[in-house]
Coordinates of C-alpha atoms in Angstrom, one line a residue:
Chain E
N1 CA 2.6 -20.3 3.3
A2 CA 1.8 -18.4 0.1
G3 CA 0.7 -15.2 1.8
V4 CA -1.6 -13.1 -0.5
T5 CA -2.2 -14.3 -4.0
Q6 CA -4.1 -12.7 -6.8
T7 CA -5.5 -14.0 -10.0
P8 CA -5.2 -13.3 -12.9
K9 CA -1.9 -11.5 -13.2
F10 CA -2.8 -9.7 -16.4
R11 CA -6.1 -9.1 -18.3
V12 CA -7.2 -7.1 -21.2
L13 CA -10.9 -6.2 -21.5
K14 CA -13.1 -4.3 -24.0
T15 CA -15.2 -1.5 -22.8
G16 CA -18.5 -2.8 -21.3
Q17 CA -17.1 -6.3 -20.4
S18 CA -17.2 -7.6 -16.9
M19 CA -14.7 -9.5 -14.9
T20 CA -13.8 -10.6 -11.3
L21 CA -10.4 -10.4 -9.7
L22 CA -9.7 -13.0 -7.0
C23 CA -7.6 -12.4 -3.9
A24 CA -6.8 -15.2 -1.5
Q25 CA -4.8 -15.1 1.8
D26 CA -3.7 -18.0 3.9
M27 CA -2.7 -16.0 7.0
N28 CA -6.1 -16.1 8.7
H29 CA -6.3 -12.3 8.5
E30 CA -9.5 -10.5 9.5
Y31 CA -9.1 -7.5 7.3
M32 CA -8.8 -7.4 3.5
Y33 CA -8.4 -4.5 1.0
W34 CA -8.5 -3.7 -2.7
Y35 CA -6.4 -0.8 -4.0
R36 CA -5.7 0.6 -7.4
Q37 CA -2.3 2.0 -8.4
D38 CA -2.1 4.8 -11.0
P39 CA 1.1 6.7 -12.0
G40 CA 1.9 9.5 -9.5
M41 CA -1.2 8.8 -7.4
G42 CA 0.1 6.2 -5.0
L43 CA -2.4 3.5 -4.0
R44 CA -6.1 4.4 -3.5
L45 CA -8.5 2.3 -1.6
I46 CA -11.4 0.9 -3.5
H47 CA -13.2 -1.3 -1.0
Y48 CA -12.3 -3.1 2.2
S49 CA -13.6 -5.7 4.5
V50 CA -13.2 -6.1 8.3
G51 CA -14.5 -9.7 8.4
E52 CA -16.3 -12.5 6.6
G53 CA -19.6 -11.2 5.2
T54 CA -18.7 -7.5 5.6
T55 CA -17.6 -4.9 3.0
A56 CA -17.2 -1.2 3.0
K57 CA -16.4 1.6 0.5
G58 CA -13.1 3.1 0.3
E59 CA -11.9 6.3 -1.4
V60 CA -12.8 5.3 -5.0
P61 CA -15.6 2.7 -5.0
D62 CA -17.6 3.7 -8.0
G63 CA -17.7 1.1 -10.8
Y64 CA -16.6 -1.7 -8.5
N65 CA -18.3 -4.3 -6.3
V66 CA -16.8 -6.7 -3.8
S67 CA -17.8 -9.8 -1.9
R68 CA -16.2 -11.6 1.1
L69 CA -18.1 -14.8 1.4
K70 CA -15.2 -16.7 2.9
K71 CA -12.6 -15.3 5.3
Q72 CA -9.7 -16.1 3.1
N73 CA -11.1 -14.7 -0.2
F74 CA -12.0 -11.2 -1.3
L75 CA -13.4 -10.7 -4.8
L76 CA -13.4 -7.5 -6.8
G77 CA -15.9 -7.2 -9.6
L78 CA -16.2 -4.8 -12.5
E79 CA -19.7 -5.0 -14.0
S80 CA -19.1 -2.8 -17.0
A81 CA -15.4 -2.0 -17.6
A82 CA -14.4 1.5 -18.7
P83 CA -11.0 2.7 -20.0
S84 CA -10.7 4.8 -16.7
Q85 CA -10.4 1.5 -14.9
T86 CA -7.1 0.6 -16.6
S87 CA -4.8 0.3 -13.7
V88 CA -2.8 -2.1 -11.5
Y89 CA -4.9 -3.6 -8.8
F90 CA -3.5 -4.8 -5.5
C91 CA -5.1 -6.8 -2.7
A92 CA -3.8 -6.7 0.8
S93 CA -4.7 -8.2 4.2
S94 CA -4.0 -7.5 7.8
P95 CA -4.6 -9.1 11.1
L96 CA -7.0 -7.7 13.7
P97 CA -5.3 -4.7 15.3
G98 CA -4.2 -5.3 18.9
L99 CA -5.8 -3.7 21.8
A100 CA -3.2 -1.1 22.5
A101 CA -3.9 2.3 21.0
S102 CA -0.8 2.4 18.9
S103 CA -0.8 -1.3 17.8
Y104 CA -1.6 -0.9 14.1
N105 CA -0.6 -3.9 12.1
E106 CA 1.0 -3.8 8.7
Q107 CA -0.8 -4.8 5.6
F108 CA 0.5 -7.6 3.5
F109 CA 0.2 -7.1 -0.3
G110 CA -0.3 -9.5 -3.2
P111 CA 1.7 -9.2 -6.4
G112 CA -0.9 -7.2 -8.3
T113 CA -3.1 -7.6 -11.4
R114 CA -2.5 -5.4 -14.4
L115 CA -5.8 -4.6 -16.1
T116 CA -6.1 -2.8 -19.4
V117 CA -9.5 -1.7 -20.7
L118 CA -9.7 -0.9 -24.4
Chain C
G1 CA -9.1 13.9 6.3
N2 CA -5.8 12.1 6.3
S3 CA -3.2 12.9 3.6
V4 CA 0.4 12.1 2.9
T5 CA 2.8 14.2 0.7
Q6 CA 6.1 12.9 -0.4
M7 CA 8.7 14.3 -2.8
E8 CA 8.2 13.5 -6.5
G9 CA 10.8 11.5 -8.3
P10 CA 12.6 10.1 -9.9
V11 CA 15.6 10.4 -7.7
T12 CA 18.7 9.2 -9.5
L13 CA 21.8 8.5 -7.4
S14 CA 25.2 6.8 -7.7
E15 CA 26.0 3.8 -5.6
E16 CA 27.1 4.6 -2.0
A17 CA 25.4 8.0 -2.1
F18 CA 23.2 9.3 0.7
L19 CA 19.4 9.0 0.1
T20 CA 16.7 11.1 1.7
I21 CA 13.0 11.0 0.7
N22 CA 10.8 13.6 2.4
C23 CA 7.4 12.7 3.7
T24 CA 4.9 14.9 5.6
Y25 CA 1.5 14.1 6.7
T26 CA -1.8 15.5 7.9
A27 CA -3.9 13.4 10.2
T28 CA -6.3 13.4 13.1
G29 CA -5.4 11.5 16.2
Y30 CA -2.2 9.6 16.6
P31 CA -1.5 7.6 13.4
S32 CA 1.2 5.0 12.9
L33 CA 3.6 5.8 10.0
F34 CA 5.0 3.4 7.5
W35 CA 7.4 3.2 4.6
Y36 CA 6.6 0.6 2.0
V37 CA 8.9 -0.4 -0.9
Q38 CA 7.9 -1.7 -4.3
Y39 CA 10.5 -3.5 -6.4
P40 CA 9.9 -3.7 -10.2
G41 CA 7.0 -6.0 -11.0
E42 CA 6.2 -6.8 -7.4
G43 CA 3.7 -5.8 -4.8
L44 CA 4.4 -3.6 -1.8
Q45 CA 6.5 -4.7 1.1
L46 CA 6.7 -3.1 4.5
L47 CA 10.2 -1.5 4.9
L48 CA 9.8 0.1 8.3
K49 CA 7.2 1.6 10.7
A50 CA 6.9 3.8 13.7
T51 CA 3.9 3.8 16.0
K52 CA 4.3 6.9 18.2
A53 CA 6.1 10.2 18.3
D54 CA 10.0 10.1 18.4
D55 CA 10.0 6.4 17.5
K56 CA 12.6 5.5 14.9
G57 CA 11.9 2.7 12.5
S58 CA 14.8 1.0 10.8
N59 CA 15.4 -1.9 8.4
K60 CA 18.0 -2.9 5.8
G61 CA 20.0 0.3 6.5
F62 CA 17.0 2.6 6.1
E63 CA 15.8 4.8 8.9
A64 CA 12.9 7.2 9.6
T65 CA 11.9 9.1 12.7
Y66 CA 8.3 10.0 13.6
R67 CA 8.4 13.7 14.1
K68 CA 5.1 14.9 15.5
E69 CA 6.2 18.6 15.8
T70 CA 6.9 18.8 12.1
T71 CA 4.4 16.1 11.0
S72 CA 7.2 14.3 9.1
F73 CA 8.6 10.9 8.6
H74 CA 11.6 11.3 6.2
L75 CA 13.3 8.2 4.9
E76 CA 17.2 8.0 4.9
K77 CA 19.9 5.6 4.0
G78 CA 23.5 6.4 4.3
S79 CA 24.9 4.4 1.4
V80 CA 22.6 3.1 -1.3
Q81 CA 23.1 0.0 -3.5
V82 CA 21.9 -0.8 -7.0
S83 CA 19.5 -3.2 -5.4
D84 CA 17.7 -0.3 -3.6
S85 CA 16.3 0.8 -6.9
A86 CA 12.5 0.8 -6.3
V87 CA 9.5 2.9 -5.7
Y88 CA 9.1 4.0 -2.0
F89 CA 5.7 4.9 -0.5
C90 CA 5.1 6.7 2.7
A91 CA 1.8 5.9 4.4
L92 CA -0.2 6.5 7.6
S93 CA -2.8 4.3 9.3
G94 CA -6.3 5.4 10.2
P95 CA -8.1 4.5 13.4
K96 CA -8.5 0.8 14.2
A97 CA -12.2 1.3 14.5
A98 CA -12.3 2.4 10.8
G99 CA -10.7 -0.7 9.4
N100 CA -7.0 0.0 9.9
K101 CA -6.9 1.7 6.5
L102 CA -3.8 3.1 5.0
T103 CA -3.4 6.5 3.3
F104 CA -0.5 6.5 0.8
G105 CA 1.7 9.2 -0.7
G106 CA 2.2 9.3 -4.4
G107 CA 5.4 7.3 -4.3
T108 CA 9.0 8.2 -5.1
R109 CA 10.9 6.3 -7.7
V110 CA 14.6 5.8 -6.8
L111 CA 17.2 4.7 -9.4
V112 CA 20.7 3.8 -8.2
K113 CA 23.3 3.6 -10.8
P114 CA 26.6 1.6 -10.4

């Protein structure tokens, strides 16, 4: 059971280039998330998905697109990279929350992708 | 909207010292509260959680109590070790119907010296 995996681990891009980050989870979780982590700002949600074929915008979605064609995979795309997108990107997944009002489930995180845009 | 405020670091301690990291939140409804820990070069791991008022979460010697009256969830450990050096994030969850999203504080870096 690998949990949540992310590829690649590191990447350097030039301004204007495009790339796709891949997140995979083997826990059969319904929900998946993409965050970016910047110094002093914690983690900010970019996009998320509540099931295969669905996506929704988070707090900072501009400049990113996502797709969830398979339940176990969640792709994050940068169409035209900018230096402001230099960050560490984390993917996470969580199971469907239980029926009780307070049964929020934890999110499980991948190891991260460090992206530098020159 | 939801927000989480935690003390800025870095916090530098000697081994066996007492650690407190303050966390306060603003939220609608009845969120669950979490502390996540990030060790160097790794992703975030859940450290502990509390799902309702007055609940105490505990794990690995860390504790935090969900205080609704003061909207706080302070993290404490009585005797830290070098291996506790990490970045700690306080977080709260949004409504299930809105995707079980988490709102994070800015993180507090803790450095424990031998």
